[in-house]
Amino acid sequence: MTDIPRRSLAAGAGLLVGAMALRAQAQQQEAQQIASANTPSLRAMPLTFNPERIPGLSAKLLNSHHDKNYAGTISKLNAIEAQLVKVDFANTPPYQLNGLKREQHIAYNSTILHELYFAGIGEAPTRPSGVFAQAIERDFGGIDRWQAEFAATGKALGGGSGWVILAYSARDKRLYNHWAADHSMAPAGSVPLLALDMYEHAYAIDYGADAGAYVDAFMKIVKWPNAERLYREAIRV
């Protein structure tokens, strides 16, 4: 007689565990649906200039850089985000999640830096103005000094890969030129304003291995309005 209640209790416990598992599965599926609905599908930003009219950089180079490298990174980031939505974080092997999150971080940074890069290229030379010009004067000693440091940093990356980033530090309330050896590196706590791509895909079609000539060409076509807008937004925060 004593076995009957025990069996009933075991059966009831089994049903309870099964119900809890189904509930957890339903909650996970609901969370995945919410995350999926709130994960944007990114699209490549169009070029804001005519590639045929950029001195020193060919249309072939610029179109290849934009359509293959930048747009390819957008596609990769979207694919990673779609994968992450489906991940069961409690049960996914750490090495798999490590790889996904690392690739997400790299693709995300690459996307933002490429957009800054293209937004900083113009058909005609411009110069910083207003409070932004004053900040460059204050923090670098003038536009010529800033240009010398920025260009030299780019040439120091020549033959390797990475970015040169002009950024505003909210902590220090000043501008810096940052050396970044990988997409995964970014100035912590800062707002990137202007970026120079030093990966070979940014210059090899036109300049081969002569990264220095590419840097010199870029410095002549810097378009400042986007960087100035980002700076004004940053100092209002």
mmCIF file of C-alpha atoms in Angstrom:
data_model
loop_
_atom_site.group_PDB
_atom_site.id
_atom_site.type_symbol
_atom_site.label_atom_id
_atom_site.label_comp_id
_atom_site.label_asym_id
_atom_site.label_seq_id
_atom_site.Cartn_x
_atom_site.Cartn_y
_atom_site.Cartn_z
ATOM 1 C CA MET A 1 0.000 0.000 0.000
ATOM 2 C CA THR A 2 2.843 2.334 0.767
ATOM 3 C CA ASP A 3 4.170 1.991 -2.814
ATOM 4 C CA ILE A 4 1.048 3.490 -4.366
ATOM 5 C CA PRO A 5 1.398 6.958 -2.752
ATOM 6 C CA ARG A 6 5.105 6.958 -3.565
ATOM 7 C CA ARG A 7 4.436 6.167 -7.214
ATOM 8 C CA SER A 8 1.746 8.806 -7.326
ATOM 9 C CA LEU A 9 4.110 11.313 -5.760
ATOM 10 C CA ALA A 10 6.860 10.453 -8.243
ATOM 11 C CA ALA A 11 4.442 10.745 -11.144
ATOM 12 C CA GLY A 12 3.226 14.084 -9.865
ATOM 13 C CA ALA A 13 6.773 15.303 -9.441
ATOM 14 C CA GLY A 14 7.573 14.211 -12.977
ATOM 15 C CA LEU A 15 4.575 16.093 -14.314
ATOM 16 C CA LEU A 16 5.620 19.182 -12.348
ATOM 17 C CA VAL A 17 9.179 19.037 -13.710
ATOM 18 C CA GLY A 18 7.842 18.583 -17.227
ATOM 19 C CA ALA A 19 5.480 21.525 -16.824
ATOM 20 C CA MET A 20 8.297 23.703 -15.493
ATOM 21 C CA ALA A 21 10.504 22.741 -18.434
ATOM 22 C CA LEU A 22 7.751 23.570 -20.897
ATOM 23 C CA ARG A 23 7.169 26.884 -19.171
ATOM 24 C CA ALA A 24 10.884 27.720 -19.275
ATOM 25 C CA GLN A 25 10.992 26.798 -22.950
ATOM 26 C CA ALA A 26 7.974 28.988 -23.657
ATOM 27 C CA GLN A 27 9.555 31.891 -21.742
ATOM 28 C CA GLN A 28 12.780 31.502 -23.699
ATOM 29 C CA GLN A 29 10.915 31.447 -27.009
ATOM 30 C CA GLU A 30 8.964 34.560 -25.979
ATOM 31 C CA ALA A 31 12.223 36.327 -25.010
ATOM 32 C CA GLN A 32 13.762 35.351 -28.341
ATOM 33 C CA GLN A 33 10.749 36.739 -30.221
ATOM 34 C CA ILE A 34 10.987 40.039 -28.303
ATOM 35 C CA ALA A 35 14.733 40.254 -28.942
ATOM 36 C CA SER A 36 14.248 39.441 -32.620
ATOM 37 C CA ALA A 37 11.583 42.135 -32.978
ATOM 38 C CA ASN A 38 13.905 44.698 -31.375
ATOM 39 C CA THR A 39 17.081 43.767 -33.252
ATOM 40 C CA PRO A 40 17.437 46.145 -36.192
ATOM 41 C CA SER A 41 18.410 44.907 -39.627
ATOM 42 C CA LEU A 42 21.154 47.345 -40.568
ATOM 43 C CA ARG A 43 21.679 48.702 -44.063
ATOM 44 C CA ALA A 44 24.793 50.233 -45.553
ATOM 45 C CA MET A 45 24.756 54.030 -45.591
ATOM 46 C CA PRO A 46 25.150 55.458 -49.106
ATOM 47 C CA LEU A 47 28.197 57.483 -50.007
ATOM 48 C CA THR A 48 27.725 61.214 -49.475
ATOM 49 C CA PHE A 49 30.104 62.164 -52.285
ATOM 50 C CA ASN A 50 30.667 61.393 -55.943
ATOM 51 C CA PRO A 51 33.486 58.790 -56.075
ATOM 52 C CA GLU A 52 34.507 60.111 -59.474
ATOM 53 C CA ARG A 53 35.354 63.494 -57.969
ATOM 54 C CA ILE A 54 37.611 62.596 -55.041
ATOM 55 C CA PRO A 55 41.215 63.761 -55.617
ATOM 56 C CA GLY A 56 43.793 61.114 -54.822
ATOM 57 C CA LEU A 57 41.402 58.168 -54.384
ATOM 58 C CA SER A 58 39.920 56.420 -57.409
ATOM 59 C CA ALA A 59 36.255 55.613 -57.884
ATOM 60 C CA LYS A 60 37.242 51.962 -58.278
ATOM 61 C CA LEU A 61 38.901 51.973 -54.861
ATOM 62 C CA LEU A 62 36.127 53.867 -53.095
ATOM 63 C CA ASN A 63 33.307 51.793 -54.589
ATOM 64 C CA SER A 64 35.105 48.541 -53.790
ATOM 65 C CA HIS A 65 35.775 49.679 -50.235
ATOM 66 C CA HIS A 66 32.166 50.738 -49.712
ATOM 67 C CA ASP A 67 30.334 47.954 -51.563
ATOM 68 C CA LYS A 68 32.503 45.006 -50.552
ATOM 69 C CA ASN A 69 34.239 45.741 -47.263
ATOM 70 C CA TYR A 70 31.795 48.062 -45.502
ATOM 71 C CA ALA A 71 28.587 46.544 -46.882
ATOM 72 C CA GLY A 72 30.035 43.071 -46.293
ATOM 73 C CA THR A 73 30.573 43.938 -42.644
ATOM 74 C CA ILE A 74 26.953 45.084 -42.389
ATOM 75 C CA SER A 75 25.786 41.724 -43.751
ATOM 76 C CA LYS A 76 28.053 39.876 -41.341
ATOM 77 C CA LEU A 77 26.789 41.893 -38.371
ATOM 78 C CA ASN A 78 23.166 41.201 -39.301
ATOM 79 C CA ALA A 79 23.934 37.474 -39.558
ATOM 80 C CA ILE A 80 25.621 37.472 -36.142
ATOM 81 C CA GLU A 81 22.696 39.316 -34.563
ATOM 82 C CA ALA A 82 20.283 36.770 -36.058
ATOM 83 C CA GLN A 83 22.365 33.964 -34.539
ATOM 84 C CA LEU A 84 22.495 35.599 -31.112
ATOM 85 C CA VAL A 85 18.710 35.917 -30.981
ATOM 86 C CA LYS A 86 18.463 32.118 -31.173
ATOM 87 C CA VAL A 87 21.124 31.387 -28.564
ATOM 88 C CA ASP A 88 20.189 29.635 -25.323
ATOM 89 C CA PHE A 89 22.686 31.524 -23.180
ATOM 90 C CA ALA A 90 22.298 29.216 -20.183
ATOM 91 C CA ASN A 91 23.298 26.125 -22.145
ATOM 92 C CA THR A 92 25.554 27.349 -24.964
ATOM 93 C CA PRO A 93 29.192 26.209 -24.649
ATOM 94 C CA PRO A 94 31.358 29.168 -23.540
ATOM 95 C CA TYR A 95 33.715 28.878 -26.513
ATOM 96 C CA GLN A 96 30.812 29.247 -28.958
ATOM 97 C CA LEU A 97 29.442 32.323 -27.193
ATOM 98 C CA ASN A 98 32.951 33.743 -26.928
ATOM 99 C CA GLY A 99 33.391 33.528 -30.693
ATOM 100 C CA LEU A 100 29.988 35.024 -31.459
ATOM 101 C CA LYS A 101 30.370 37.970 -29.084
ATOM 102 C CA ARG A 102 33.920 38.647 -30.274
ATOM 103 C CA GLU A 103 32.833 38.715 -33.915
ATOM 104 C CA GLN A 104 29.828 40.880 -33.033
ATOM 105 C CA HIS A 105 32.083 43.406 -31.308
ATOM 106 C CA ILE A 106 34.528 43.555 -34.200
ATOM 107 C CA ALA A 107 31.794 43.861 -36.856
ATOM 108 C CA TYR A 108 29.940 46.524 -34.871
ATOM 109 C CA ASN A 109 33.048 48.674 -34.412
ATOM 110 C CA SER A 110 34.032 48.179 -38.042
ATOM 111 C CA THR A 111 30.594 49.362 -39.160
ATOM 112 C CA ILE A 112 30.743 52.567 -37.132
ATOM 113 C CA LEU A 113 34.330 53.354 -38.079
ATOM 114 C CA HIS A 114 33.677 52.791 -41.777
ATOM 115 C CA GLU A 115 30.721 55.173 -41.625
ATOM 116 C CA LEU A 116 32.917 57.793 -39.962
ATOM 117 C CA TYR A 117 35.596 57.216 -42.572
ATOM 118 C CA PHE A 118 33.304 57.779 -45.542
ATOM 119 C CA ALA A 119 31.576 60.733 -43.829
ATOM 120 C CA GLY A 120 34.991 62.374 -43.491
ATOM 121 C CA ILE A 121 35.804 62.311 -47.228
ATOM 122 C CA GLY A 122 34.918 65.322 -49.350
ATOM 123 C CA GLU A 123 35.173 66.472 -52.948
ATOM 124 C CA ALA A 124 36.677 69.796 -51.874
ATOM 125 C CA PRO A 125 38.871 70.684 -48.888
ATOM 126 C CA THR A 126 37.238 72.158 -45.796
ATOM 127 C CA ARG A 127 38.506 73.407 -42.444
ATOM 128 C CA PRO A 128 37.129 73.118 -38.898
ATOM 129 C CA SER A 129 35.160 76.093 -37.670
ATOM 130 C CA GLY A 130 33.649 77.586 -34.521
ATOM 131 C CA VAL A 131 34.061 75.859 -31.172
ATOM 132 C CA PHE A 132 35.455 72.779 -32.893
ATOM 133 C CA ALA A 133 38.295 74.770 -34.441
ATOM 134 C CA GLN A 134 38.928 76.310 -31.014
ATOM 135 C CA ALA A 135 39.098 72.835 -29.456
ATOM 136 C CA ILE A 136 41.667 71.688 -32.033
ATOM 137 C CA GLU A 137 43.715 74.809 -31.335
ATOM 138 C CA ARG A 138 43.486 74.210 -27.584
ATOM 139 C CA ASP A 139 44.268 70.483 -27.608
ATOM 140 C CA PHE A 140 46.789 70.204 -30.460
ATOM 141 C CA GLY A 141 48.194 73.695 -30.884
ATOM 142 C CA GLY A 142 46.443 74.216 -34.225
ATOM 143 C CA ILE A 143 45.163 72.374 -37.277
ATOM 144 C CA ASP A 144 48.660 71.921 -38.746
ATOM 145 C CA ARG A 145 49.910 70.261 -35.566
ATOM 146 C CA TRP A 146 46.805 68.047 -35.434
ATOM 147 C CA GLN A 147 47.327 67.055 -39.071
ATOM 148 C CA ALA A 148 50.979 66.221 -38.503
ATOM 149 C CA GLU A 149 50.161 63.920 -35.583
ATOM 150 C CA PHE A 150 47.171 62.276 -37.270
ATOM 151 C CA ALA A 151 49.075 61.600 -40.499
ATOM 152 C CA ALA A 152 52.167 60.313 -38.689
ATOM 153 C CA THR A 153 50.008 57.940 -36.653
ATOM 154 C CA GLY A 154 48.487 56.596 -39.860
ATOM 155 C CA LYS A 155 51.897 56.050 -41.403
ATOM 156 C CA ALA A 156 52.986 54.274 -38.232
ATOM 157 C CA LEU A 157 50.211 51.770 -38.944
ATOM 158 C CA GLY A 158 51.299 51.368 -42.571
ATOM 159 C CA GLY A 159 52.120 47.798 -43.458
ATOM 160 C CA GLY A 160 49.853 46.594 -40.674
ATOM 161 C CA SER A 161 46.177 47.149 -40.140
ATOM 162 C CA GLY A 162 44.020 49.364 -38.008
ATOM 163 C CA TRP A 163 42.567 52.837 -37.641
ATOM 164 C CA VAL A 164 43.520 56.353 -36.649
ATOM 165 C CA ILE A 165 40.664 57.936 -34.696
ATOM 166 C CA LEU A 166 40.122 61.556 -33.699
ATOM 167 C CA ALA A 167 37.904 61.327 -30.624
ATOM 168 C CA TYR A 168 36.491 63.519 -27.869
ATOM 169 C CA SER A 169 37.010 62.317 -24.307
ATOM 170 C CA ALA A 170 34.064 63.176 -22.079
ATOM 171 C CA ARG A 171 36.202 62.393 -19.030
ATOM 172 C CA ASP A 172 39.048 64.722 -19.949
ATOM 173 C CA LYS A 173 36.957 67.241 -21.911
ATOM 174 C CA ARG A 174 39.481 67.258 -24.742
ATOM 175 C CA LEU A 175 40.343 65.777 -28.135
ATOM 176 C CA TYR A 176 42.805 62.953 -28.788
ATOM 177 C CA ASN A 177 44.225 61.145 -31.808
ATOM 178 C CA HIS A 178 44.084 57.411 -31.073
ATOM 179 C CA TRP A 179 46.094 54.555 -32.583
ATOM 180 C CA ALA A 180 43.858 51.497 -32.950
ATOM 181 C CA ALA A 181 45.414 48.286 -34.222
ATOM 182 C CA ASP A 182 42.175 46.367 -34.694
ATOM 183 C CA HIS A 183 38.453 46.872 -35.208
ATOM 184 C CA SER A 184 38.024 45.623 -31.648
ATOM 185 C CA MET A 185 40.010 48.527 -30.207
ATOM 186 C CA ALA A 186 38.225 51.797 -29.542
ATOM 187 C CA PRO A 187 38.939 54.787 -27.295
ATOM 188 C CA ALA A 188 37.098 53.941 -24.081
ATOM 189 C CA GLY A 189 34.618 56.530 -22.866
ATOM 190 C CA SER A 190 35.144 58.689 -25.951
ATOM 191 C CA VAL A 191 33.138 59.776 -28.977
ATOM 192 C CA PRO A 192 34.886 59.007 -32.305
ATOM 193 C CA LEU A 193 34.658 62.014 -34.637
ATOM 194 C CA LEU A 194 36.868 61.161 -37.630
ATOM 195 C CA ALA A 195 38.458 57.881 -38.698
ATOM 196 C CA LEU A 196 41.210 56.909 -41.125
ATOM 197 C CA ASP A 197 41.080 53.297 -42.321
ATOM 198 C CA MET A 198 44.589 51.838 -42.505
ATOM 199 C CA TYR A 199 43.646 48.327 -43.625
ATOM 200 C CA GLU A 200 45.058 47.427 -47.033
ATOM 201 C CA HIS A 201 41.603 47.300 -48.606
ATOM 202 C CA ALA A 202 41.429 51.085 -48.105
ATOM 203 C CA TYR A 203 44.409 51.871 -50.358
ATOM 204 C CA ALA A 204 45.988 48.859 -52.111
ATOM 205 C CA ILE A 205 44.033 49.242 -55.370
ATOM 206 C CA ASP A 206 45.496 52.724 -55.864
ATOM 207 C CA TYR A 207 48.737 52.701 -53.909
ATOM 208 C CA GLY A 208 49.832 49.108 -53.541
ATOM 209 C CA ALA A 209 52.019 48.904 -50.446
ATOM 210 C CA ASP A 210 52.640 52.678 -50.323
ATOM 211 C CA ALA A 211 50.440 53.413 -47.322
ATOM 212 C CA GLY A 212 52.167 56.738 -46.725
ATOM 213 C CA ALA A 213 51.057 58.153 -50.085
ATOM 214 C CA TYR A 214 47.491 57.107 -49.284
ATOM 215 C CA VAL A 215 47.634 58.924 -45.929
ATOM 216 C CA ASP A 216 48.902 62.063 -47.657
ATOM 217 C CA ALA A 217 46.027 61.867 -50.157
ATOM 218 C CA PHE A 218 43.445 61.420 -47.394
ATOM 219 C CA MET A 219 44.688 64.431 -45.452
ATOM 220 C CA LYS A 220 43.939 66.644 -48.459
ATOM 221 C CA ILE A 221 40.272 65.564 -48.710
ATOM 222 C CA VAL A 222 39.135 65.593 -45.076
ATOM 223 C CA LYS A 223 35.575 66.894 -44.829
ATOM 224 C CA TRP A 224 34.970 68.384 -41.389
ATOM 225 C CA PRO A 225 31.193 69.076 -41.024
ATOM 226 C CA ASN A 226 30.313 65.574 -39.748
ATOM 227 C CA ALA A 227 33.119 65.580 -37.166
ATOM 228 C CA GLU A 228 32.120 69.079 -36.079
ATOM 229 C CA ARG A 229 28.477 68.009 -35.680
ATOM 230 C CA LEU A 230 29.473 65.007 -33.559
ATOM 231 C CA TYR A 231 31.714 67.211 -31.416
ATOM 232 C CA ARG A 232 28.943 69.722 -30.781
ATOM 233 C CA GLU A 233 26.594 66.903 -29.787
ATOM 234 C CA ALA A 234 29.221 65.418 -27.475
ATOM 235 C CA ILE A 235 29.943 68.616 -25.545
ATOM 236 C CA ARG A 236 26.203 69.182 -24.981
ATOM 237 C CA VAL A 237 25.870 65.890 -23.102
#
